[in-house]
Tab-separated table of C-alpha atoms in Angstrom:
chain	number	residue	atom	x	y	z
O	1	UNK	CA	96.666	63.711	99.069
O	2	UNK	CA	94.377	65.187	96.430
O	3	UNK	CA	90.874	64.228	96.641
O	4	UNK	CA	87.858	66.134	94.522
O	5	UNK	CA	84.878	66.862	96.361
O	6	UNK	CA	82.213	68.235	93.569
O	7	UNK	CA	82.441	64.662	90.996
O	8	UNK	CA	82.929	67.247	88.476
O	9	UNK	CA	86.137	66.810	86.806
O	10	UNK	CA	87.178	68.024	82.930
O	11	UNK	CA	90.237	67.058	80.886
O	12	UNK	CA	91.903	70.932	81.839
O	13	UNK	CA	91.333	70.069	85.699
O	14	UNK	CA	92.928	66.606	85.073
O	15	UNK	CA	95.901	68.251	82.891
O	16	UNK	CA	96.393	70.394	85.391
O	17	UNK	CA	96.458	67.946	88.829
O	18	UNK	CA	98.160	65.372	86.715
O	19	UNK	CA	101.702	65.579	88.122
O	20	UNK	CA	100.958	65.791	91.215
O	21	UNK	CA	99.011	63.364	91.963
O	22	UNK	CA	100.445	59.898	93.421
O	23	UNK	CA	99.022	56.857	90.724
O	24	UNK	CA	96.175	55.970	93.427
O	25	UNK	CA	94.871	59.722	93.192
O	26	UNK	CA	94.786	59.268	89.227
O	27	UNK	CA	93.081	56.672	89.051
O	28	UNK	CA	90.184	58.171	90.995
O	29	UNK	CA	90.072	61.467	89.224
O	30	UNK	CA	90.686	59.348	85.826
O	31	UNK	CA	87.351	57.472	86.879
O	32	UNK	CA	84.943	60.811	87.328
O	33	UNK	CA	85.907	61.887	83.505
O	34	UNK	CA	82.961	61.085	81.110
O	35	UNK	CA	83.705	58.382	79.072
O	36	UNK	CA	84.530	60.441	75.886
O	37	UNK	CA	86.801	62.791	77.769
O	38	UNK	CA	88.350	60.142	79.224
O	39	UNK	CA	89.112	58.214	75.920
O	40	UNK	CA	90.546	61.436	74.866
O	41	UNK	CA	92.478	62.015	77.784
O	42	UNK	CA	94.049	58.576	77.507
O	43	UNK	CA	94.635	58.746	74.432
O	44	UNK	CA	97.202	62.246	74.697
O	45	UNK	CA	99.096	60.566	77.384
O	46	UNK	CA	102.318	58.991	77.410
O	47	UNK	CA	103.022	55.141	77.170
O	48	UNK	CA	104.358	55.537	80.689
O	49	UNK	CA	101.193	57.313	81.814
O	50	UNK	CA	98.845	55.004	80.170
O	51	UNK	CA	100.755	51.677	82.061
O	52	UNK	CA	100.957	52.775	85.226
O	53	UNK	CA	97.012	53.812	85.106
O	54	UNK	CA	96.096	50.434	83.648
O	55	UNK	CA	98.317	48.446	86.393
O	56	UNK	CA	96.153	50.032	89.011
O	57	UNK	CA	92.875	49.656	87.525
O	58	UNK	CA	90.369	46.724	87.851
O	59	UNK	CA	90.205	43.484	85.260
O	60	UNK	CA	87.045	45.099	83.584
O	61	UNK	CA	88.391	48.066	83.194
O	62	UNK	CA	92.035	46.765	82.072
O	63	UNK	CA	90.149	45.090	79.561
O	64	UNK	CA	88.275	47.845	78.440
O	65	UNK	CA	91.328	50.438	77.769
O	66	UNK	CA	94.109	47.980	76.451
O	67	UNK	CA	91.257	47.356	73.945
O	68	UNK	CA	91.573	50.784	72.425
O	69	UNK	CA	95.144	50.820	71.780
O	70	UNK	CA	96.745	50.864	68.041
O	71	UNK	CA	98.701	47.879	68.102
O	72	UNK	CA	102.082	49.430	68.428
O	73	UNK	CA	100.636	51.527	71.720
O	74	UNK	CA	99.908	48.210	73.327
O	75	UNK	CA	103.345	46.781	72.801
O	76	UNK	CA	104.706	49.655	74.201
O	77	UNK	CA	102.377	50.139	77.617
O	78	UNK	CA	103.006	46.022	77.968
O	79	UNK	CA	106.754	46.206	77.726
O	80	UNK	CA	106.703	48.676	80.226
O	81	UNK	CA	104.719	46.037	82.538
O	82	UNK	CA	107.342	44.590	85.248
O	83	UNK	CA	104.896	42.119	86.421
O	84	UNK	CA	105.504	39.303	84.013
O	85	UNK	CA	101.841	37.221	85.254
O	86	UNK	CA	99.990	40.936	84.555
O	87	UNK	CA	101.772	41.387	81.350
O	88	UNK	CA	100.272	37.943	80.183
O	89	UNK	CA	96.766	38.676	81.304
O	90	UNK	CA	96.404	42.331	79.429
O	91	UNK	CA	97.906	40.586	76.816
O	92	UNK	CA	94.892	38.077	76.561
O	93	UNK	CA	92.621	41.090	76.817
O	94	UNK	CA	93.383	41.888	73.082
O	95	UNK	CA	91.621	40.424	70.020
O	96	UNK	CA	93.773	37.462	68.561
O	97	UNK	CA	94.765	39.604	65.145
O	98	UNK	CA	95.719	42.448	67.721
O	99	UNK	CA	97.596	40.168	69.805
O	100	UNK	CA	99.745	38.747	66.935
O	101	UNK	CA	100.603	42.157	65.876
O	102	UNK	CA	101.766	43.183	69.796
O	103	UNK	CA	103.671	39.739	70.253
O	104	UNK	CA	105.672	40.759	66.592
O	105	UNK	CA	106.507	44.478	67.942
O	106	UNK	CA	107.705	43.507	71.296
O	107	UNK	CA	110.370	40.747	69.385
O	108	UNK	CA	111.736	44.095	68.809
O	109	UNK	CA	113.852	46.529	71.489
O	110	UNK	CA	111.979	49.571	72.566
O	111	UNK	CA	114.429	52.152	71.331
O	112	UNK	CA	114.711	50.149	67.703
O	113	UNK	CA	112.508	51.116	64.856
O	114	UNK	CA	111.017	48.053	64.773
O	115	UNK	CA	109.370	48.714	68.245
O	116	UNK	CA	108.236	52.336	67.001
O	117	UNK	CA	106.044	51.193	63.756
O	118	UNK	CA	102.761	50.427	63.359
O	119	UNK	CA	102.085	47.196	61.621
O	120	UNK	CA	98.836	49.084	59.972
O	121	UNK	CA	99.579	50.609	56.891
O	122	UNK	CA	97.913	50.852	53.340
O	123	UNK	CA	99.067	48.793	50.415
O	124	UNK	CA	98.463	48.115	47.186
O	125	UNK	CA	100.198	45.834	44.192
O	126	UNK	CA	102.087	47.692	41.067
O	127	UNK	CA	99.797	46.353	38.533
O	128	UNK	CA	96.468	47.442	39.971
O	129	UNK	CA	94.691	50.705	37.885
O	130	UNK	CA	94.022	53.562	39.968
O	131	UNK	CA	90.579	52.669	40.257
O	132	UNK	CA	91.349	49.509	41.677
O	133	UNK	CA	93.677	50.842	43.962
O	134	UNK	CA	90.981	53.505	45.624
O	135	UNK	CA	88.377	50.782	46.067
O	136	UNK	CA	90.781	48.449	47.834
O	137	UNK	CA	92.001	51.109	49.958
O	138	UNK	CA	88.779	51.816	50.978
O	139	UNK	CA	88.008	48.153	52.118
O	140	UNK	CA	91.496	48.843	54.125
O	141	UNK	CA	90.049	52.137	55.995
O	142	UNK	CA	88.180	50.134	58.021
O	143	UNK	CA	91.487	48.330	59.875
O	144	UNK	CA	92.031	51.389	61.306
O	145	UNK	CA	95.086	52.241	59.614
O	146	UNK	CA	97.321	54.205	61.277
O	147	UNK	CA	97.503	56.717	58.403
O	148	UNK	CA	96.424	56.817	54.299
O	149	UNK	CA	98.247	60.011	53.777
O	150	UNK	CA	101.249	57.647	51.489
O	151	UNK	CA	100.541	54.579	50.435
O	152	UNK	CA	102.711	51.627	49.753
O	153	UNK	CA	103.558	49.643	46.890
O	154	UNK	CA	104.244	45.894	47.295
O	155	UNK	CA	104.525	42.956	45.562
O	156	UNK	CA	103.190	39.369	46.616
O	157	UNK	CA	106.261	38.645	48.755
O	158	UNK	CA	105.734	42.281	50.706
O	159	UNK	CA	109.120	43.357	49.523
O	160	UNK	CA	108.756	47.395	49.405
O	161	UNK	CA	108.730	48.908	45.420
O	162	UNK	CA	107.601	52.277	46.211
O	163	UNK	CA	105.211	54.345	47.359
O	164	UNK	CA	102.434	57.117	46.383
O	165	UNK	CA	100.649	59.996	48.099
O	166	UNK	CA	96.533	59.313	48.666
O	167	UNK	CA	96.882	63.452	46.706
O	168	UNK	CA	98.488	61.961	43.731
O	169	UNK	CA	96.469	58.660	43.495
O	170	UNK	CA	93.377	60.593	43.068
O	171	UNK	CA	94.419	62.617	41.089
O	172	UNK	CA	95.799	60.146	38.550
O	173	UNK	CA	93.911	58.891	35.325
O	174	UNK	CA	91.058	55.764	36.575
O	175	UNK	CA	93.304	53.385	33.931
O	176	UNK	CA	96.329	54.365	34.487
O	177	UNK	CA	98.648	51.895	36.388
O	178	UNK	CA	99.853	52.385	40.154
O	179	UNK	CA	103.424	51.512	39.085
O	180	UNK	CA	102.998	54.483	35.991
O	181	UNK	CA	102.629	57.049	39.438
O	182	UNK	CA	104.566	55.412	42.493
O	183	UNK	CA	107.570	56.623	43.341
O	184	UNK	CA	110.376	54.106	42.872
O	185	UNK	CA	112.905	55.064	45.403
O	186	UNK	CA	111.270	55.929	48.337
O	187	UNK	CA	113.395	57.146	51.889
O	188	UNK	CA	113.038	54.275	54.263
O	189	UNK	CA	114.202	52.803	57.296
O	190	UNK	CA	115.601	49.426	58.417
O	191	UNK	CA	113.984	47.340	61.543
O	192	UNK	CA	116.437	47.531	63.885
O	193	UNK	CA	117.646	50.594	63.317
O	194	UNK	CA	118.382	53.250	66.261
O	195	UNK	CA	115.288	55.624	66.910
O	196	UNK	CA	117.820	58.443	66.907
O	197	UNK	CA	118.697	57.554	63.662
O	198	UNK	CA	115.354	57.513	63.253
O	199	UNK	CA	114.705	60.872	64.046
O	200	UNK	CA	117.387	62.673	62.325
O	201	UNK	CA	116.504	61.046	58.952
O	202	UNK	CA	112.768	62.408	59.787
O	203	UNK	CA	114.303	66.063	59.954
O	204	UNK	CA	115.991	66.130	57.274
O	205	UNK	CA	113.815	64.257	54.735
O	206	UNK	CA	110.430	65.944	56.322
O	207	UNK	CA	108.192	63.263	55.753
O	208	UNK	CA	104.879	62.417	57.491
O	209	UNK	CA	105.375	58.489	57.899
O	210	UNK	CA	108.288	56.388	56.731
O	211	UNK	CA	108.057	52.706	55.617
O	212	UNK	CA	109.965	50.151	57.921
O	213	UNK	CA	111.644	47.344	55.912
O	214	UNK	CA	113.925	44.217	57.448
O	215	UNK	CA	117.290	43.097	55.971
O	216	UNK	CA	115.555	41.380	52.611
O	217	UNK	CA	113.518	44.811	51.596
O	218	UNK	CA	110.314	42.836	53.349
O	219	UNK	CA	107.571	45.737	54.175
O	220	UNK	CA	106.858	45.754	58.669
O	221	UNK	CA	105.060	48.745	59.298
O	222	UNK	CA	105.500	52.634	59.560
O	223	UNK	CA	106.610	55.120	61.316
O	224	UNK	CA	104.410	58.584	61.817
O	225	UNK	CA	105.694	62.003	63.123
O	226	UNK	CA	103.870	61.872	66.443
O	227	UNK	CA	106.081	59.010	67.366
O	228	UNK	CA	109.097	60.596	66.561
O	229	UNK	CA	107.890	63.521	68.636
O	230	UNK	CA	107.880	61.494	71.854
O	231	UNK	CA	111.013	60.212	70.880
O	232	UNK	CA	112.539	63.416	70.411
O	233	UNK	CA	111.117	64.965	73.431
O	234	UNK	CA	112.495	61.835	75.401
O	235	UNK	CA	116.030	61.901	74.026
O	236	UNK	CA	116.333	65.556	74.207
O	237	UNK	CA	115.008	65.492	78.116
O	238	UNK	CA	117.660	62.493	78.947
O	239	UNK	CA	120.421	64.693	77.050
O	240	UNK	CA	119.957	67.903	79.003
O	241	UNK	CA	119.655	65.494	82.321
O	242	UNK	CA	123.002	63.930	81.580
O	243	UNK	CA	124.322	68.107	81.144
O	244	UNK	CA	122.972	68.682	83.940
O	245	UNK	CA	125.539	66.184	85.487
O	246	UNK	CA	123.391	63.539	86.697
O	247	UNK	CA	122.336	60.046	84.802
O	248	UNK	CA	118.651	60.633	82.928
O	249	UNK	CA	115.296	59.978	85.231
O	250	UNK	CA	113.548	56.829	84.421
O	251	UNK	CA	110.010	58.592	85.099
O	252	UNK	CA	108.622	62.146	85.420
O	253	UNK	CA	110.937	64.936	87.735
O	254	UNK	CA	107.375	64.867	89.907
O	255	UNK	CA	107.081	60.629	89.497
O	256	UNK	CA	110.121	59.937	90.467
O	257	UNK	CA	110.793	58.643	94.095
O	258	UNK	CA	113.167	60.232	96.104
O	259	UNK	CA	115.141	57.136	96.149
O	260	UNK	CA	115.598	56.977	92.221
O	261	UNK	CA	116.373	60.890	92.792
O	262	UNK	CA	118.873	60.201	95.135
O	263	UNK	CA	120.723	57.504	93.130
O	264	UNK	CA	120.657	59.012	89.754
O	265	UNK	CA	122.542	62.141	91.354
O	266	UNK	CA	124.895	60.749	93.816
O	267	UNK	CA	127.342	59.170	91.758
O	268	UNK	CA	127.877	62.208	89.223
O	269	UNK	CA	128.256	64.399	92.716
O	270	UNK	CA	130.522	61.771	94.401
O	271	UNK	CA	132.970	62.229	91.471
O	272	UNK	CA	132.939	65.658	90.907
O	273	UNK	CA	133.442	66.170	94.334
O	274	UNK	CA	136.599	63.577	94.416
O	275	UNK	CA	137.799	65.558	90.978
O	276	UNK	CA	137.418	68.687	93.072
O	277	UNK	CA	139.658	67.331	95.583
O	278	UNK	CA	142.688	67.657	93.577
O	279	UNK	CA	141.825	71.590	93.185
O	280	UNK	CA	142.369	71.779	96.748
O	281	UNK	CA	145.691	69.370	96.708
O	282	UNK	CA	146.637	71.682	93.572
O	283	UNK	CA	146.260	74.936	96.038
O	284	UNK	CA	148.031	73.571	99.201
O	285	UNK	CA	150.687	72.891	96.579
O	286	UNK	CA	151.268	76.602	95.663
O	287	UNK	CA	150.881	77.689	99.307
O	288	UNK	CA	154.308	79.405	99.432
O	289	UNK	CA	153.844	81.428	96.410
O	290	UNK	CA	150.068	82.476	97.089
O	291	UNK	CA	151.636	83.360	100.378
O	292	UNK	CA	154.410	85.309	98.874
O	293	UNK	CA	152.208	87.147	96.703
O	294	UNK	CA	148.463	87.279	98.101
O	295	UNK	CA	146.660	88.804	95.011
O	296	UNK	CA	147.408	85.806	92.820
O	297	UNK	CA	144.669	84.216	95.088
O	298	UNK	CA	142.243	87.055	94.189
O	299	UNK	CA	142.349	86.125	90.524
O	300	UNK	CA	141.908	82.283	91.139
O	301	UNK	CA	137.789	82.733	90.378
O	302	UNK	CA	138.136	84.472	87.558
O	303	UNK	CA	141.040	81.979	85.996
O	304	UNK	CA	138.863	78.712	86.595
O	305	UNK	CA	136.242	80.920	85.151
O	306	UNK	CA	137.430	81.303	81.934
O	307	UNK	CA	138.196	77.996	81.303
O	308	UNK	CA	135.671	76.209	82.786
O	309	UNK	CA	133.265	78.620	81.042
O	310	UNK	CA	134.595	78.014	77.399
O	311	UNK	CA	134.891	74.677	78.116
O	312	UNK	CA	131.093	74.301	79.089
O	313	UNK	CA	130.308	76.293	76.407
O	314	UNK	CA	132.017	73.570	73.303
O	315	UNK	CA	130.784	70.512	75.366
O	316	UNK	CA	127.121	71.967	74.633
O	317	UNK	CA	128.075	73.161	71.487
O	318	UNK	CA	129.156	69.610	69.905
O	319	UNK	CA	127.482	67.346	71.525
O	320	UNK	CA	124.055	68.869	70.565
O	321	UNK	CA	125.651	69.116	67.014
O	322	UNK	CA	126.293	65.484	67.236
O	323	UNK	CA	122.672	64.345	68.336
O	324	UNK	CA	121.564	66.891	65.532
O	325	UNK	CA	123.777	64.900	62.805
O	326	UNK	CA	125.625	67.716	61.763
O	327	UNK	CA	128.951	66.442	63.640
O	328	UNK	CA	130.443	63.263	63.124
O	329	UNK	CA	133.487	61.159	64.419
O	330	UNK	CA	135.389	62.293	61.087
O	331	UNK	CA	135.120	65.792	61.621
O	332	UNK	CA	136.807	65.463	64.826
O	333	UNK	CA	140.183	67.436	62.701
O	334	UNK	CA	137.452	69.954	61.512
O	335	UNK	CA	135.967	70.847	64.881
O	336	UNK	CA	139.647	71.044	66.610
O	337	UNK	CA	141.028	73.329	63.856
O	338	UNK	CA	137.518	75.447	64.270
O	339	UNK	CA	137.712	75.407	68.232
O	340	UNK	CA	141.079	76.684	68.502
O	341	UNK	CA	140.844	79.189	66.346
O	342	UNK	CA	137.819	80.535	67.852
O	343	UNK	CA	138.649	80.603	71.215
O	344	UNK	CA	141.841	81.775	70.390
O	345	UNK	CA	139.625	85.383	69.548
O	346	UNK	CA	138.011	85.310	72.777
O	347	UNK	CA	141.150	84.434	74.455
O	348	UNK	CA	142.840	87.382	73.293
O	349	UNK	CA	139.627	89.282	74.061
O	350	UNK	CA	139.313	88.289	77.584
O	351	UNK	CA	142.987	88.208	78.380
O	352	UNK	CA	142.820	92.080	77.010
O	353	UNK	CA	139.923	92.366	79.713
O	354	UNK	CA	141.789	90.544	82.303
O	355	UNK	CA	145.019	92.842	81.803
O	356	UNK	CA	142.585	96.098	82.248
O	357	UNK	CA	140.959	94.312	84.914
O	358	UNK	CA	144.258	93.792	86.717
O	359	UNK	CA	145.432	97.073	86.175
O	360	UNK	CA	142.381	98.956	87.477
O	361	UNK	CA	143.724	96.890	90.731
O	362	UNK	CA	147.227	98.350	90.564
O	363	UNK	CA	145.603	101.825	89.847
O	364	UNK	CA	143.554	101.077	93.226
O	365	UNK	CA	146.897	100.229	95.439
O	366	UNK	CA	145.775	96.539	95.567
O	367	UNK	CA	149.146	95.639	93.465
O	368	UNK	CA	153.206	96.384	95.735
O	369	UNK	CA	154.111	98.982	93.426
O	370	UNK	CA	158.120	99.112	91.996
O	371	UNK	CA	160.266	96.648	91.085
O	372	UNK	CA	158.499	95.770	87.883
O	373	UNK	CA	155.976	93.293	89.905
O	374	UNK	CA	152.958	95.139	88.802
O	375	UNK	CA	153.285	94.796	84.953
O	376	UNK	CA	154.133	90.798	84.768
O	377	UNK	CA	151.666	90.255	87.794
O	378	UNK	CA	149.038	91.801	84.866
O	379	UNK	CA	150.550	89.605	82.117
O	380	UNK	CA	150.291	87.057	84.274
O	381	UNK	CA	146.873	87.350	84.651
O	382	UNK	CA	146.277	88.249	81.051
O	383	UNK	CA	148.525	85.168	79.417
O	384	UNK	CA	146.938	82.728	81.857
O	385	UNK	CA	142.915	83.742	80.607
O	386	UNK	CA	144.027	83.635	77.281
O	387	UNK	CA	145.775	80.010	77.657
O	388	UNK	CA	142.805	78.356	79.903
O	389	UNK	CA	140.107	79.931	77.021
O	390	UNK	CA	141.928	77.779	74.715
O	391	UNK	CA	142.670	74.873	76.524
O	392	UNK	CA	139.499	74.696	77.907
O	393	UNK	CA	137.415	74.946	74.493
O	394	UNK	CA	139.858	72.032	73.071
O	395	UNK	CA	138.725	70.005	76.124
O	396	UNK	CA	135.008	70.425	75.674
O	397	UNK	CA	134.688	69.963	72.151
O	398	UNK	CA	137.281	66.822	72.586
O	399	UNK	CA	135.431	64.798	75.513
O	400	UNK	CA	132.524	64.711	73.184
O	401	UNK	CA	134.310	62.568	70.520
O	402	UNK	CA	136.002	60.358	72.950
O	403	UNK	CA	133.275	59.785	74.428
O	404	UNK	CA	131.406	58.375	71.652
O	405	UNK	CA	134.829	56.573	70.534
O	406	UNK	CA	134.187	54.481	73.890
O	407	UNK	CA	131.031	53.497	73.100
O	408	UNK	CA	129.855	56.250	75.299
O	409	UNK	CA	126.718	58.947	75.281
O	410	UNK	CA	128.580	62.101	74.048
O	411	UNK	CA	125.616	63.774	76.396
O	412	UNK	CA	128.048	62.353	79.383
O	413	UNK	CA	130.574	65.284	78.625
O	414	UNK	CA	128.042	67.596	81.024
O	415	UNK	CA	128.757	71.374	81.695
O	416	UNK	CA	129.955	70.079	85.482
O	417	UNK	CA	131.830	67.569	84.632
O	418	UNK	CA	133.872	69.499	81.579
O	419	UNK	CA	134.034	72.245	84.410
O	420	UNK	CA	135.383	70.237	86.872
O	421	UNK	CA	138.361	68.661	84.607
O	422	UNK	CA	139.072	72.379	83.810
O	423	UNK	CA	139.013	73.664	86.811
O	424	UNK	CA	142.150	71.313	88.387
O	425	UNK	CA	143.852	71.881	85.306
O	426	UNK	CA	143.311	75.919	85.236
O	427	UNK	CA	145.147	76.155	88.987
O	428	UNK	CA	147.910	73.947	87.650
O	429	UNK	CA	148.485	76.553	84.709
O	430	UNK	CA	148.234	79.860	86.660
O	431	UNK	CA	150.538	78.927	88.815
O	432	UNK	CA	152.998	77.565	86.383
O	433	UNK	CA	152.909	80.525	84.430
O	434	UNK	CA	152.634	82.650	87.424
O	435	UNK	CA	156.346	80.783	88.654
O	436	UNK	CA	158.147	81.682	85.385
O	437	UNK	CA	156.778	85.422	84.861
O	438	UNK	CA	156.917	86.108	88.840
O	439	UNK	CA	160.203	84.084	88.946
O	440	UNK	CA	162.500	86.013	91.631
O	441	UNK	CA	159.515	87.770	93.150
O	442	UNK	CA	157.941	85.163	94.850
């Protein structure tokens, strides 16, 4: 346990202690910051964060902080409440117009776009002049809307018609109309669409805030950058958990229990280990020949290597290129046609290495010398690295897309796993090729 002695804590010290400090222990050290620090502080934490600190503090004070929350914030610490009884209390701790706006967010799932948006955002009708406009934003400012860097253009029904930068309202003519400066055709985002989605149309249209519209063009909110930034951080950290071979962590690598550590690794290790089984079935299998000529064994590392390497190597490669956008299911032809022509080059450049390689052997009297062993014991060696470099590139830029053709994360296809799959196969080809070339020696 963690305990401060002096009463003198500052946002750095808190930063710092954060996480590793057990939800008790935050509380406390929460409590000591002054109360602007610790508005800030609250404020630059995560949803998670901010949930788990108001579930342990007092009614007075749960009242207090769920108070300060933007709308969409609130929705998002309350759907992260398990306790259905303390869900319903915080939620009466919010002003009624607040409270509407939380119960319409949380209709919505957490990963949709519809649970991202803020319901605050600043409007105005086509037919108002530019002076009119400014003056009735103004009277909006004080709603606390969640940004007045665009502004949007609606009619009576709140169907979207476009939108205008705050910039290029004020600097617009006082009679001239809003519809004479809005932009008609603004980039926008449906309700329930995927917050990946989400993202990628962020990165590639580079936009502050996006509108939110439902199926009949009716206006629901906005979406700002910061948001996306969690979710990108979030989706990126639960991608390069599920490479890592193990499902994603529901909390914090320091909040998790050991428990939810233990479960979200097992099952990924449990089946690896069973796929790794068959390696060892595979090797029992060619006994006889590793028997009859030892030094194939020697090069066994360095064939599952190669393959499982490569094969690591295109898993990466496309499925980040898929969570990116730049990949799709059609391209599937594209990326096979690429792969194998790529690691076709680096097959032949390895297997060049792995001949010299297995020559400097020879050279070093590992090799029986005569009898022609030495040269197709290097081919061997050589045609084998060449083979698994290209098989095992197909493989990891292939799982990807069936993956995702199953309805399944293409993030699944993790370095361990793609290494594993190549690794049973790889034995199975050595040999093979090792019987045909070594055929009569053996």
């Amino acid at each position: 346990m963690i305990t401060n002695t002096n009463h003198s804590v500052t946002i750095d010290d808190l930063w710092e202690l954060w996480p590793s400090l057990s939800e008790d222990e935050r509380l406390e050290w929460f409590d000591q910051l002054s109360h602007d620090d610790a508005e800030d502080f609250f404020s630059s934490i995560t949803c998670e964060d901010q949930s788990a600190l108001i579930a342990a503090m007092t009614p007075h004070q749960q009242r207090q902080w769920m108070r300060i929350l933007a709308p969409d914030d609130a929705a998002d610490v309350l759907q992260l409440i398990d306790d259905e009884e303390m869900q319903r209390r915080l939620k009466t701790y919010l002003q009624d117009r607040v409270r509407n706006e939380v119960d319409a967010l949380m209709a919505y799932k957490e990963d949709e776009a519809g649970g991202l948006m803020s319901p605050r955002f600043a409007r105005i009708r086509p037919d108002m002049s530019i002076d009119e406009a400014i003056l009735y934003i103004r009277r909006q400012i004080r709603d606390e809307l969640e940004t007045i860097y665009y502004i949007y253009v609606l009619d009576h029904q709140q169907h979207l018609l476009g939108v205008v930068s705050f910039e290029d309202l004020i600097k617009a003519s006082g009679d001239k109309k809003v519809s004479d400066v809005m932009e008609t055709d603004p980039t926008k985002v449906t309700d329930d669409m995927d917050q990946e989605s989400v993202a990628l149309i962020f990165a590639r249209e580079d936009h502050f805030a996006l509108p939110v519209v439902d199926a009949d063009n009716v206006m629901k909110g906005i979406i700002t950058i910061d948001d996306i930034v969690d979710v990108v951080n979030d989706e990126a950290t639960e991608d390069f958990q599920k490479m890592g071979g193990m499902a994603a962590l529901d909390n914090d690598y320091l909040q998790s229990s050991y428990g939810e550590m233990y479960k979200k690794r097992i099952v990924w290790l449990i089946a690896l280990f069973c796929c790794t089984i068959f390696t060892t079935r595979v090797m029992d299998y060619y006994s006889n020949a590793i028997e009859s000529a030892v030094i194939l064994s020697v090069f066994v590392p360095l064939i599952m290597a190669s393959g499982g390497n490569t094969g690591s190597q295109a898993a990466t490669l496309i499925t980040r290129a898929m969570a990116l956008g730049e990949i799709r299911q059609r391209d599937v032809l594209r990326v096979f046609k690429r792969e194998f022509i790529v690691s076709g080059c680096l097959g032949l450049t390895l297997g060049v290495i792995a001949f010299l390689v297995a020559t400097g052997f020879y050279l070093m009297g590992t090799f029986p010398a005569g009898d022609g062993i030495y040269l197709r014991l290097c081919l061997t060696i050589a045609i084998s690295v060449l083979i698994l470099v290209i098989y095992g590139s197909l493989v990891g830029s292939m799982l990807p897309f069936l993956l995702r053709l199953c309805h399944v994360d293409p993030a699944s296809a993790s370095a361990p796993f793609v290494t594993t799959i190549v690794d049973v196969s790889s034995i199975i080809i050595y040999f093979t090729i090792a019987m045909m070339l070594l055929k009569g020696f053996l």
